[in-house]
Short mmCIF file of C-alpha atoms and ligand atoms in Angstrom, two decimals:
data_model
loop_
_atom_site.label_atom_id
_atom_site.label_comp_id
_atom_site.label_asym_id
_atom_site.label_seq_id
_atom_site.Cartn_x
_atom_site.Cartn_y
_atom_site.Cartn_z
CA UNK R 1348 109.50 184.68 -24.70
CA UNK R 1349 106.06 186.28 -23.66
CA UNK R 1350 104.57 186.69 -20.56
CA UNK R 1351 101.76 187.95 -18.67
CA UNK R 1352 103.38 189.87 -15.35
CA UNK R 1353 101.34 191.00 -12.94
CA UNK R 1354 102.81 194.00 -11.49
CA UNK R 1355 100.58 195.61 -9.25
CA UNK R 1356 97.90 193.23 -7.83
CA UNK R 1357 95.08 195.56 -8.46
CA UNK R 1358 93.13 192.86 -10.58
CA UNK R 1359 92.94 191.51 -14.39
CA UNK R 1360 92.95 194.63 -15.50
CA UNK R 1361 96.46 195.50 -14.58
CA UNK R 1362 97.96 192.38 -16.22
CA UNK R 1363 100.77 193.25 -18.92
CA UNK R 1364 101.72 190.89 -21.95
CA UNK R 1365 105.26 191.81 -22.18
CA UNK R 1366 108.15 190.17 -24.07
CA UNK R 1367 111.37 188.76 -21.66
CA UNK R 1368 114.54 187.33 -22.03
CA UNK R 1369 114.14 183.93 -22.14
CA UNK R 1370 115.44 182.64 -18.86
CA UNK R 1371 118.14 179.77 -18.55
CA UNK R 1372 117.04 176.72 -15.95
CA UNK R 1373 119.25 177.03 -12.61
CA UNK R 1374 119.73 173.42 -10.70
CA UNK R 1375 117.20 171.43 -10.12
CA UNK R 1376 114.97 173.58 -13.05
CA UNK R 1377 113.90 172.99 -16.51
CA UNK R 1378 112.84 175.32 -19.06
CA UNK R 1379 109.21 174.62 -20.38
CA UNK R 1380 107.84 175.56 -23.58
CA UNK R 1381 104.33 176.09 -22.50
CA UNK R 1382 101.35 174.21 -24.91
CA UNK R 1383 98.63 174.75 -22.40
CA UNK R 1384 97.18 176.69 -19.23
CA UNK R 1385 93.87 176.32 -17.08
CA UNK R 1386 92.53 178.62 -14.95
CA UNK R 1387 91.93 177.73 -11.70
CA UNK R 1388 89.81 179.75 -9.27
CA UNK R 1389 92.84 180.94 -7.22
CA UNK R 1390 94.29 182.06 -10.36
CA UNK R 1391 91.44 184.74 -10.28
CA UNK R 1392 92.19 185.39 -6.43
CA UNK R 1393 96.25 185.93 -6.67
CA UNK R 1394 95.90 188.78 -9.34
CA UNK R 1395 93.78 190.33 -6.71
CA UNK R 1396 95.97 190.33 -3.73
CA UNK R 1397 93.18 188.13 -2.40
CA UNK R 1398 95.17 184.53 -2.32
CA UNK R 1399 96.76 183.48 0.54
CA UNK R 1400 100.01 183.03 -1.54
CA UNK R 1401 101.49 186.47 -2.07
CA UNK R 1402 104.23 186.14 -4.86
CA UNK R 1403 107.14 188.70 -4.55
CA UNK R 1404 106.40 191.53 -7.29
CA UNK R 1405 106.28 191.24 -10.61
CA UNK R 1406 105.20 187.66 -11.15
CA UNK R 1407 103.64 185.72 -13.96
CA UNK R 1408 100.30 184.21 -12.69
CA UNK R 1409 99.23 180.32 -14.25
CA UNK R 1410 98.98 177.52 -11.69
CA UNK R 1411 98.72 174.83 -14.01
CA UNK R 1412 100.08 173.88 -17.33
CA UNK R 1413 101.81 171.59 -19.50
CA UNK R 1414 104.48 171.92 -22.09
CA UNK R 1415 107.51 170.11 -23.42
CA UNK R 1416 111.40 170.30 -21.70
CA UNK R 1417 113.55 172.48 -23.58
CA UNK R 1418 116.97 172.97 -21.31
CA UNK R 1419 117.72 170.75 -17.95
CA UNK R 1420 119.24 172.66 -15.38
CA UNK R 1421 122.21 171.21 -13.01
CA UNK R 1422 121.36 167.74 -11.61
CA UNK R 1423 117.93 166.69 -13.24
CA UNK R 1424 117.85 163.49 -13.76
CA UNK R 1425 114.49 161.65 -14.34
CA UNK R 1426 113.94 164.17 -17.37
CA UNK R 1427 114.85 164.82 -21.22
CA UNK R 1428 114.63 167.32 -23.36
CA UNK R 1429 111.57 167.09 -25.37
CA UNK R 1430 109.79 165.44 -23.17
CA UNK R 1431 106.12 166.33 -22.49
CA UNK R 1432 105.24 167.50 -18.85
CA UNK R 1433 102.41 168.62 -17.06
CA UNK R 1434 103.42 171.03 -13.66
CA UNK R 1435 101.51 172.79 -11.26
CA UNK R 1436 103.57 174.99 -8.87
CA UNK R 1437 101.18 178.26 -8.17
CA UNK R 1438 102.55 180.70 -11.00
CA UNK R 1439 104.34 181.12 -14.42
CA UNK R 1440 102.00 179.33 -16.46
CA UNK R 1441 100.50 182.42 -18.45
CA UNK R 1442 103.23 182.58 -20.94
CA UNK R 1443 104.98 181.26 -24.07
CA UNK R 1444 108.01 179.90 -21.37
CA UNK R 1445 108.26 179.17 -17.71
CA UNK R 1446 111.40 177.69 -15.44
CA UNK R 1447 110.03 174.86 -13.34
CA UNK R 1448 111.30 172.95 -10.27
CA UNK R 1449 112.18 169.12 -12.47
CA UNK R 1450 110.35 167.46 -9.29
CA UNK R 1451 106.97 169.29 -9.82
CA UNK R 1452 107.07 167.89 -13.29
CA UNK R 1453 105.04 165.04 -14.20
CA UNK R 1454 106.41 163.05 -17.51
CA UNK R 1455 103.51 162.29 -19.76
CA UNK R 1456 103.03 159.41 -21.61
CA UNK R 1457 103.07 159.83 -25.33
CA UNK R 1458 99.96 161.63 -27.57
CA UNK R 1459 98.32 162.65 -24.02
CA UNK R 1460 96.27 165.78 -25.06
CA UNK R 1461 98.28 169.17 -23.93
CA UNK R 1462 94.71 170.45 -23.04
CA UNK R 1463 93.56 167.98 -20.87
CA UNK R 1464 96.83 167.69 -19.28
CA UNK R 1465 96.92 171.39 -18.44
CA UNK R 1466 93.51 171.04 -17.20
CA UNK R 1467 93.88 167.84 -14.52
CA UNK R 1468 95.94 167.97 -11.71
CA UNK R 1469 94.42 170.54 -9.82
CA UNK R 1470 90.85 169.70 -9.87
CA UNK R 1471 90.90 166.12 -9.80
CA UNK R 1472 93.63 165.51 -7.34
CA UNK R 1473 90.95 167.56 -5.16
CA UNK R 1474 87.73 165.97 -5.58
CA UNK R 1475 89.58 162.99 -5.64
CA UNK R 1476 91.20 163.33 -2.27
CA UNK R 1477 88.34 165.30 -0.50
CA UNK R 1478 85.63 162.21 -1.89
CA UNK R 1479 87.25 158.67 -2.04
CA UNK R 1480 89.90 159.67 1.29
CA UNK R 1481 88.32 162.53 3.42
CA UNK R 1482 84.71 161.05 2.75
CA UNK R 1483 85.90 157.36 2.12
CA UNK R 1484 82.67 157.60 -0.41
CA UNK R 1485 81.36 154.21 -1.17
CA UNK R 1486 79.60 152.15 -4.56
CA UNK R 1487 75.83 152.80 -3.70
CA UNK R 1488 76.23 155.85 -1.59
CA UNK R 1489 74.70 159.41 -2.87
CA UNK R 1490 76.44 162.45 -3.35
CA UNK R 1491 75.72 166.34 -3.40
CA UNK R 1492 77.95 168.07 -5.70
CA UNK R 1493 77.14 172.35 -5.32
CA UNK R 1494 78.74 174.09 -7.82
CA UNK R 1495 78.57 171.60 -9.99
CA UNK R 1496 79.17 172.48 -13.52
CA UNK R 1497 82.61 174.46 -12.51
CA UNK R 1498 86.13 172.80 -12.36
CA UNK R 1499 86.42 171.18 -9.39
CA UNK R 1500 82.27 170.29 -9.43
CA UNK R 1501 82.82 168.40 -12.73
CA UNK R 1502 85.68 166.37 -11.73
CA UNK R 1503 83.96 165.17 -8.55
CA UNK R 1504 81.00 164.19 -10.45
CA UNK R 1505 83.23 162.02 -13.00
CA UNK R 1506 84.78 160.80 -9.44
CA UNK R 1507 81.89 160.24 -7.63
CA UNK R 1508 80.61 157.92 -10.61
CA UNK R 1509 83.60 155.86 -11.14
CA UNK R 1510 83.19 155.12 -7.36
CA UNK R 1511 79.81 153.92 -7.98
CA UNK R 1512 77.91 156.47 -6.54
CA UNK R 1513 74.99 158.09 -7.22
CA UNK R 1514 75.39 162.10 -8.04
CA UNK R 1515 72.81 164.92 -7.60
CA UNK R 1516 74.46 167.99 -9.19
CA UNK R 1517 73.49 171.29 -7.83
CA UNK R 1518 73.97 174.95 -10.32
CA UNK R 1519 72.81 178.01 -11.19
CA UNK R 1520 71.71 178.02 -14.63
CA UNK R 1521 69.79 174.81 -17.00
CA UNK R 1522 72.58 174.69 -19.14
CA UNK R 1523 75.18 174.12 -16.54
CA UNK R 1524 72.86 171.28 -15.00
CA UNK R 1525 72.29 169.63 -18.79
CA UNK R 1526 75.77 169.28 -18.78
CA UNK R 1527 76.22 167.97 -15.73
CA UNK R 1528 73.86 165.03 -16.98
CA UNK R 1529 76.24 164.50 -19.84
CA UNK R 1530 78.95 163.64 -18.04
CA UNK R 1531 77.04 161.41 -15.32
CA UNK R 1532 74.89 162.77 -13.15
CA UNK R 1533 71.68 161.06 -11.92
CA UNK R 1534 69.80 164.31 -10.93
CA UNK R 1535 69.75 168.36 -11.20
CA UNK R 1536 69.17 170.81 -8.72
CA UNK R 1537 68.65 173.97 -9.78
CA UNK R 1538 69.50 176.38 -7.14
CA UNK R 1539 69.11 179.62 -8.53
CA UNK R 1540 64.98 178.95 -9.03
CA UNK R 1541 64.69 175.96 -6.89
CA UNK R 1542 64.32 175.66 -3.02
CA UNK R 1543 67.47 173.28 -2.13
CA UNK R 1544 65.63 171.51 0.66
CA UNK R 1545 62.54 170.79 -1.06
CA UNK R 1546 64.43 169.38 -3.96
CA UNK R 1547 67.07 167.72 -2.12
CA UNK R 1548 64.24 165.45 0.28
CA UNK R 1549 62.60 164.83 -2.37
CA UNK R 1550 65.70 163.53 -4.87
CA UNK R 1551 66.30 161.29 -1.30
CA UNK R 1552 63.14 160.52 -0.49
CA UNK R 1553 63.41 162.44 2.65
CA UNK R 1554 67.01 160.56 3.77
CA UNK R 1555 69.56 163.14 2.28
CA UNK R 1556 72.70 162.88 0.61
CA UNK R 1557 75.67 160.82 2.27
CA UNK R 1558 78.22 163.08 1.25
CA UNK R 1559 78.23 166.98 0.36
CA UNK R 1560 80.62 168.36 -1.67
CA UNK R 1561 80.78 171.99 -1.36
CA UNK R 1562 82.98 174.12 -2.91
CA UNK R 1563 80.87 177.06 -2.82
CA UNK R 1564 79.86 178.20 0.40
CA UNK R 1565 77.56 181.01 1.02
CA UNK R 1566 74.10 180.72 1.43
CA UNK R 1567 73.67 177.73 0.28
CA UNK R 1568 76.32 175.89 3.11
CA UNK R 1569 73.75 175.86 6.08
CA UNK R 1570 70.56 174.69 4.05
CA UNK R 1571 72.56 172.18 2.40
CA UNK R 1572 73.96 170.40 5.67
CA UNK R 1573 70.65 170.87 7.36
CA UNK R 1574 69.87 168.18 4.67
CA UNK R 1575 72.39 165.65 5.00
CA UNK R 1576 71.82 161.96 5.74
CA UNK R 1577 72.38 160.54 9.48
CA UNK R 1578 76.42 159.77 9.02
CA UNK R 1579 76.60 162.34 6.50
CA UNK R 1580 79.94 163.84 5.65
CA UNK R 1581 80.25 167.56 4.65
CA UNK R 1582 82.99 168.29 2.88
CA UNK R 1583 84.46 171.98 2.79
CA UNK R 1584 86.47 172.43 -0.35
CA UNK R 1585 86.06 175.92 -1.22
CA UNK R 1586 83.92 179.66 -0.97
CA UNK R 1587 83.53 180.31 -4.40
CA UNK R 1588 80.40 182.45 -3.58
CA UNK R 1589 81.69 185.14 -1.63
CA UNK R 1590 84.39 186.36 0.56
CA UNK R 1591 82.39 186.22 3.82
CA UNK R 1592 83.05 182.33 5.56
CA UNK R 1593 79.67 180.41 6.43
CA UNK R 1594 79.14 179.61 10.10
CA UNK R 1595 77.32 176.41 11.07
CA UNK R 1596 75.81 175.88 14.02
CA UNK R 1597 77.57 173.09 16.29
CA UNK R 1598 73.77 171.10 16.90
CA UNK R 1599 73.45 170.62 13.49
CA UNK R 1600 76.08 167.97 13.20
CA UNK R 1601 75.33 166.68 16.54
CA UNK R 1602 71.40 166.12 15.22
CA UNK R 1603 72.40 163.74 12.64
CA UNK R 1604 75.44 162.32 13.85
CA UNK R 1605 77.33 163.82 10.48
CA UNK R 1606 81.15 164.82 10.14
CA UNK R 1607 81.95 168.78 8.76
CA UNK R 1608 85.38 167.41 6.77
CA UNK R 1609 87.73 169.79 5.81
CA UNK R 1610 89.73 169.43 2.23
CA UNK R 1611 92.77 170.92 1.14
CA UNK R 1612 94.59 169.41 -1.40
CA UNK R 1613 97.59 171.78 -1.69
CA UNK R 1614 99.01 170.94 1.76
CA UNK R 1615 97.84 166.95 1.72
CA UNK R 1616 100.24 166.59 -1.34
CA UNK R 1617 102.90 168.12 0.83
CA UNK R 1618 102.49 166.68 3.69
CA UNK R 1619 101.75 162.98 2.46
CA UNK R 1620 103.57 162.90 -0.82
CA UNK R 1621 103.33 159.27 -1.27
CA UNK R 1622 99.63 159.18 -0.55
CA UNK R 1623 99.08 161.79 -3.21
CA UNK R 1624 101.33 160.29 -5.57
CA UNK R 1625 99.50 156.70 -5.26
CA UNK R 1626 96.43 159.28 -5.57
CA UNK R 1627 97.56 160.52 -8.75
CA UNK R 1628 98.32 156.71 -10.15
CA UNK R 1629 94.82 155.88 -9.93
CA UNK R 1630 93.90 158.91 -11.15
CA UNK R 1631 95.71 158.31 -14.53
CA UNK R 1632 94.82 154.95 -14.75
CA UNK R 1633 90.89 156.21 -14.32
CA UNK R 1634 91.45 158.61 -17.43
CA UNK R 1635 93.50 155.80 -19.02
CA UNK R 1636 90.15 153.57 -18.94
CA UNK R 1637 88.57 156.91 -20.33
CA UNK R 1638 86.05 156.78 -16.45
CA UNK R 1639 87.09 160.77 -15.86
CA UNK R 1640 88.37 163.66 -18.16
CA UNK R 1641 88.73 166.93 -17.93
CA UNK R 1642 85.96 169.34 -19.48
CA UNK R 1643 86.87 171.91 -21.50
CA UNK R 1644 84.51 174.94 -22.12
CA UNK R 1645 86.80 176.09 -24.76
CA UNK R 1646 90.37 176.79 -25.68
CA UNK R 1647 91.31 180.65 -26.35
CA UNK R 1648 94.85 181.95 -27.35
CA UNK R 1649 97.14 183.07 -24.59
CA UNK R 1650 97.19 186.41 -25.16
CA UNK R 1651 93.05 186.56 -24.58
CA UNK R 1652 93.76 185.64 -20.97
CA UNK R 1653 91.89 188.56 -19.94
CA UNK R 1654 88.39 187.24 -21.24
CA UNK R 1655 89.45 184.06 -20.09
CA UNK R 1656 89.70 185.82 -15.97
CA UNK R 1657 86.35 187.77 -17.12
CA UNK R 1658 83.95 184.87 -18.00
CA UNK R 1659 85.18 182.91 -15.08
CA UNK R 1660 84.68 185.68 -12.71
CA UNK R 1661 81.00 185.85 -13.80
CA UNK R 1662 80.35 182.52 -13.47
CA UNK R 1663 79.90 181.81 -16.71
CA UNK R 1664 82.44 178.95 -17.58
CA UNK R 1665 81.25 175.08 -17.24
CA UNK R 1666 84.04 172.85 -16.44
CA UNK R 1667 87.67 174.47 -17.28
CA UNK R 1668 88.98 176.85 -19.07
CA UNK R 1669 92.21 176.72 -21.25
CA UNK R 1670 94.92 179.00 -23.06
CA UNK R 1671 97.08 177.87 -25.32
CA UNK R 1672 100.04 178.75 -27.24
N1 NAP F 1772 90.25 172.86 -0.84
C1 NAP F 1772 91.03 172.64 -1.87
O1 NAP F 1772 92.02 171.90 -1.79
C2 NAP F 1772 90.70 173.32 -3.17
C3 NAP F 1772 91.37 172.97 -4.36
C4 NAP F 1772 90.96 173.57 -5.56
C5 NAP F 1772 89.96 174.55 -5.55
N2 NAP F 1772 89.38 174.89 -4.35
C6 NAP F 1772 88.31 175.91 -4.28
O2 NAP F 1772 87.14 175.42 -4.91
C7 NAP F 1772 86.37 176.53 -5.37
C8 NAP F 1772 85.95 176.30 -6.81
O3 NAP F 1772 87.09 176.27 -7.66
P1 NAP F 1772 86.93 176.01 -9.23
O4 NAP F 1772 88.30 176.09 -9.81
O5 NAP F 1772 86.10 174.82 -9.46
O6 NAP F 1772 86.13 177.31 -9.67
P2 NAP F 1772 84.99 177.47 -10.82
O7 NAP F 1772 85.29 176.59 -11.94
O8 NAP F 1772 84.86 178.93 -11.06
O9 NAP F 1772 83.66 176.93 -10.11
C9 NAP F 1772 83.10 177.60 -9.02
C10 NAP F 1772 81.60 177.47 -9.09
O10 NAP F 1772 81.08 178.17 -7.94
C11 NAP F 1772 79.83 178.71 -8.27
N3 NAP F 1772 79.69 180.07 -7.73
C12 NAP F 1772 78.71 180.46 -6.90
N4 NAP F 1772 78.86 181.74 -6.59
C13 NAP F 1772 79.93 182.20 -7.25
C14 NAP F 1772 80.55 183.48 -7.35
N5 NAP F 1772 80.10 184.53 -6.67
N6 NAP F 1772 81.65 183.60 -8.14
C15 NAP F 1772 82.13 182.53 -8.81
N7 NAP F 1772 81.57 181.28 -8.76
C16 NAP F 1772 80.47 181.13 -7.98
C17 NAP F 1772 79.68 178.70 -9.81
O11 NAP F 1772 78.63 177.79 -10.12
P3 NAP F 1772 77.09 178.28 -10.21
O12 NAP F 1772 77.03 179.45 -11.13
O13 NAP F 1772 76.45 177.06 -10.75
O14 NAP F 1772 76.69 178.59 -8.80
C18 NAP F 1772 81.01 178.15 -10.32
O15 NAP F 1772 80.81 177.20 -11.36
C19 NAP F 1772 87.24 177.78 -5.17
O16 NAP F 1772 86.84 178.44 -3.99
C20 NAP F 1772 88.64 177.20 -5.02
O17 NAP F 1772 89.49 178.05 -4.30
C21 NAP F 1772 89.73 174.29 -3.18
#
């Protein structure tokens, strides 16, 4: 097998594609052969020693991916060999092979695409959770998406629509707001040329959106909640823009009687399993009945991981980006 180790988090460049023995499942594993990776943002962060989950040295970065069984380890029982999977469990995705814990492993049902299935837990399960259960978004209801042509920005405005709401989607660049439209949403912002407030009053006429969905932070986090409707809820889902936190100040919710919500997925789906896990049903039935799937800016071979890490690091991916084998 192949892998890409990260030995010394120094960053992408340090990454090494280096053959392995291929690796026999212990109890409660199973060997994957890998189809398909995304790359998530924290993917970008863990090569950098900048994650908040520090791997023991070397390890093989890859949150996400999806493959098919190839050897059960001692005591798995709900899976076969040759059975398609899709896994997310933080690393070992950026290779030909990968051990996996059997639980983490999601069966697939038959002909589900390995791309999309590479490219959906992550991002969905979190605009998923932080909109229809941290916001309790309802049918009618409008919805500020900021950063929204990247992963987790296009899944919550597939999400957003198949709840019946209405979606202003808020980027950096024409072309990532054109394809926002083309997947659903009723209006662009254009934040790199156009003043947020203006544009958001006016997209509102002057109420603001009901729920914000910000995974970007910045200097865009305290114009944007200065905008938000009386009952708003603010959701914090990530700080894409920079390492520095935003700081609000405590009136502002007071003023309009809105809710700063905090989101994180990771630690939801292990603290409620059976919440996420109902999560997740719906979640497959919605792709099922074809209301959200994943968007893929393109497919590259495995081994060009590294200008896979350099065009999402310059913002210049819309939606998600996949290796495959
Ligand atoms: N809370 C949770 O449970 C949870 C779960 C998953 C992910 N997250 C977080 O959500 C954030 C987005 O993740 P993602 O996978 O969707 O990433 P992504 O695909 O790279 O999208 C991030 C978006 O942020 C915008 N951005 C603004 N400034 C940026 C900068 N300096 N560098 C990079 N992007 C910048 C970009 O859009 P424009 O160019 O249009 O501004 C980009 O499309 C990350 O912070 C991630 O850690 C949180």
């Amino acid at each position: 097998m192949h892998a890409w180790l990260c030995s010394d988090p120094s960053g992408v460049d340090a990454l090494e594609w280096k053959e392995q023995a291929t690796p026999q499942p212990g109890p409660g594993q199973v060997l994957l052969e890998l189809k398909a990776a995304s790359l998530n943002f924290p993917d970008l962060l863990i090569v950098q020693n900048k994650y908040q989950m520090k791997p023991p040295l070397p390890f093989v970065p890859g949150s996400e991916y999806a493959g098919v069984v190839r050897a059960l380890g001692e005591g798995v029982q709900h899976l076969q060999i040759g059975q398609a999977v899709a896994c997310l469990t933080g690393t070992g995705g950026f290779a030909t092979h990968t051990l996996a814990p059997a639980e983490r492993c999601l069966p697939l049902p038959p002909g589900f695409p390995m791309e999309d299935a590479a490219a959906f837990i992550m991002t969905y399960a979190t605009s998923y959770h932080a909109l229809i259960d941290r916001a309790q978004l309802k049918a009618g209801e409008t919805v500020l998406v900021l950063g929204a042509a990247g992963g987790v920005g296009t899944a919550a405005i597939q999400i957003a629509k198949a709840q019946g709401a209405r979606v202003i989607a808020a980027a950096s660049s024409e072309d990532k707001l054109a394809l926002c439209k083309k997947i659903g949403a009723d209006i662009g912002i254009n934040y790199a040329t156009q003043d947020l407030r203006e544009t958001i009053k006016a997209a509102t006429e002057g109420k603001g959106p009901d729920v914000i969905y910000d995974p970007v932070g910045g200097d865009l986090a305290e114009p944007a909640f200065r905008s938000i409707a009386w009952r708003g809820r603010y959701l914090v889902v990530g700080f894409a823009a920079s390492p520095t936190i935003p700081a609000l100040p405590m009136n502002l919710p007071l003023l309009k009687g809105a809710s700063l919500v905090g989101v994180f997925w990771g630690d939801f789906a292990r603290r409620e399993p059976q919440a996420n896990a109902a999560m997740m049903q719906a979640l497959a039935q919605w792709y099922a009945q074809g209301k959200v799937k994943p968007v893929i800016d393109r497919v590259l071979p495995m081994k060009d991981l590294k200008q896979a890490y350099a065009l999402m690091g310059s913002r210049q991916v819309k939606g998600k980006l996949v290796l495959a084998n």
